[in-house]
XYZ file of C-alpha atoms in Angstrom:
164
model
C 0.000 0.000 0.000
C 1.254 3.488 -0.873
C 0.726 6.910 0.639
C 1.077 9.930 -1.633
C 1.272 13.555 -0.523
C -0.891 15.219 -3.159
C -0.974 18.615 -4.769
C -4.744 18.385 -5.099
C -4.963 21.199 -7.636
C -3.078 18.953 -10.069
C -3.854 15.424 -8.853
C -5.905 13.260 -11.203
C -6.173 10.580 -8.497
C -7.671 13.089 -6.033
C -10.129 14.482 -8.593
C -11.163 11.027 -9.769
C -11.764 9.803 -6.222
C -13.806 12.917 -5.397
C -15.901 12.469 -8.519
C -17.163 9.197 -7.000
C -17.168 10.293 -3.324
C -17.783 14.030 -3.411
C -17.361 16.117 -0.282
C -16.817 19.864 -0.653
C -14.352 20.004 2.260
C -11.881 18.078 0.062
C -12.463 20.028 -3.135
C -9.524 22.190 -4.156
C -11.918 24.849 -5.442
C -13.188 25.159 -1.859
C -9.825 24.801 -0.092
C -7.913 27.236 -2.315
C -9.496 30.280 -0.636
C -7.021 29.669 2.208
C -4.190 30.331 -0.225
C -5.937 33.323 -1.824
C -6.097 34.995 1.598
C -2.471 34.051 2.292
C -3.250 31.988 5.387
C 0.063 30.210 4.881
C -1.208 26.653 5.253
C 1.348 23.962 4.604
C -0.855 21.276 3.094
C -0.528 17.546 3.698
C -3.362 16.130 1.594
C -2.830 12.389 1.394
C -3.908 9.663 -1.015
C -3.812 6.015 0.053
C -3.510 3.565 -2.844
C -3.223 -0.171 -3.259
C -2.351 -1.587 -6.677
C -3.201 1.719 -8.393
C -6.635 1.842 -6.730
C -7.349 4.757 -4.406
C -8.742 3.417 -1.142
C -8.940 6.671 0.823
C -8.033 10.341 0.880
C -7.315 12.636 3.811
C -7.186 16.415 3.788
C -4.743 18.058 6.144
C -2.221 20.694 7.018
C 0.440 21.354 9.581
C 0.435 23.837 12.414
C 2.483 24.351 15.538
C 1.558 24.444 19.210
C 3.419 23.955 22.519
C 4.031 20.278 21.666
C 5.558 21.064 18.270
C 4.328 20.224 14.785
C 0.682 19.091 14.637
C -1.135 17.400 11.747
C -4.674 18.793 11.495
C -7.420 17.492 9.268
C -8.170 20.166 8.429
C -7.639 23.857 9.306
C -9.382 26.205 6.939
C -12.518 24.059 6.666
C -15.085 22.815 9.160
C -14.323 19.113 8.872
C -11.730 16.655 7.717
C -10.854 13.057 8.283
C -10.651 10.183 5.863
C -12.977 9.616 2.960
C -13.020 5.899 2.252
C -13.605 3.977 -0.943
C -17.122 2.613 -0.820
C -15.970 -1.018 -0.911
C -13.090 -0.836 1.558
C -12.443 -3.717 3.937
C -11.792 -3.088 7.632
C -8.362 -4.755 7.272
C -7.421 -2.170 4.614
C -8.805 0.603 6.792
C -6.571 -0.475 9.660
C -3.550 -0.750 7.342
C -4.197 2.793 6.120
C -4.397 4.134 9.684
C -1.110 2.338 10.462
C 0.546 3.822 7.344
C -0.799 7.244 8.276
C 0.748 6.930 11.765
C 4.105 6.137 10.134
C 3.699 9.204 7.910
C 3.183 11.333 11.019
C 6.326 9.950 12.682
C 8.501 10.265 9.557
C 7.378 13.858 9.030
C 8.095 14.890 12.650
C 4.504 15.460 13.718
C 4.125 15.383 17.504
C 0.314 15.326 17.549
C -2.603 14.723 15.213
C -6.109 16.180 15.218
C -8.707 14.581 12.956
C -12.026 16.426 12.779
C -14.324 13.820 11.281
C -17.266 15.140 9.369
C -20.799 14.394 10.579
C -22.485 11.334 9.095
C -24.580 13.654 6.937
C -21.477 14.310 4.794
C -20.366 10.664 4.599
C -21.616 8.545 1.741
C -20.820 5.297 3.571
C -20.880 6.118 7.278
C -19.943 3.227 9.541
C -18.352 2.558 12.910
C -15.405 0.605 11.477
C -13.582 3.874 10.762
C -13.720 5.045 14.373
C -12.905 1.524 15.571
C -9.797 1.450 13.331
C -8.602 4.761 14.760
C -9.114 3.553 18.345
C -7.352 0.220 17.734
C -4.377 2.078 16.288
C -4.037 4.256 19.400
C -6.007 7.376 18.519
C -8.212 8.875 21.244
C -11.519 10.689 21.097
C -11.200 14.011 22.849
C -14.460 15.599 21.749
C -17.756 14.682 20.160
C -19.717 17.345 18.309
C -23.429 16.784 18.054
C -25.032 17.995 14.855
C -28.684 18.399 14.051
C -30.617 18.633 10.838
C -33.630 20.908 10.931
C -36.477 20.903 8.438
C -36.756 24.644 7.876
C -40.287 24.265 6.541
C -41.434 23.005 9.957
C -39.081 25.054 12.139
C -40.637 27.663 14.455
C -38.017 30.044 15.848
C -40.483 31.490 18.362
C -40.689 28.152 20.214
C -36.982 28.161 21.115
C -36.048 29.143 24.653
C -33.946 32.274 24.999
C -30.668 30.385 25.636
C -30.995 28.518 22.358
C -31.982 31.614 20.408
């Protein structure tokens, strides 16, 4: 299995994978505004391939804190994390997480923050992804609860003041 650091503006593999598994938080047309406003992100967008087949992609960048260099998936957008090929096996998922951990070590990252997107944005949401992260030593430090509201039925007046 291979890991490729991708220039997503010019990566056919990235574009092809997104065409089948679209998520705007991984689209270069969405991410490039960070560069337009000179935010100075050092990107680490990664493609995970096996026998020329893309199994997953991961958006990311580096930043620094008191611990040192931190991999974040992904500053500049609301969410990140892996997008998996629809037919991926859990064994491949775990291999990819292991390869990703090696990438972090070899690129001198001291910490990693993965902000997984809500299930709403995942075409094949499952618990195997989180399980693979936990087995490979990642920890959950925060859960964000998201809600979907039918705006046709929503009545703002019924909310209590704290929620307003």
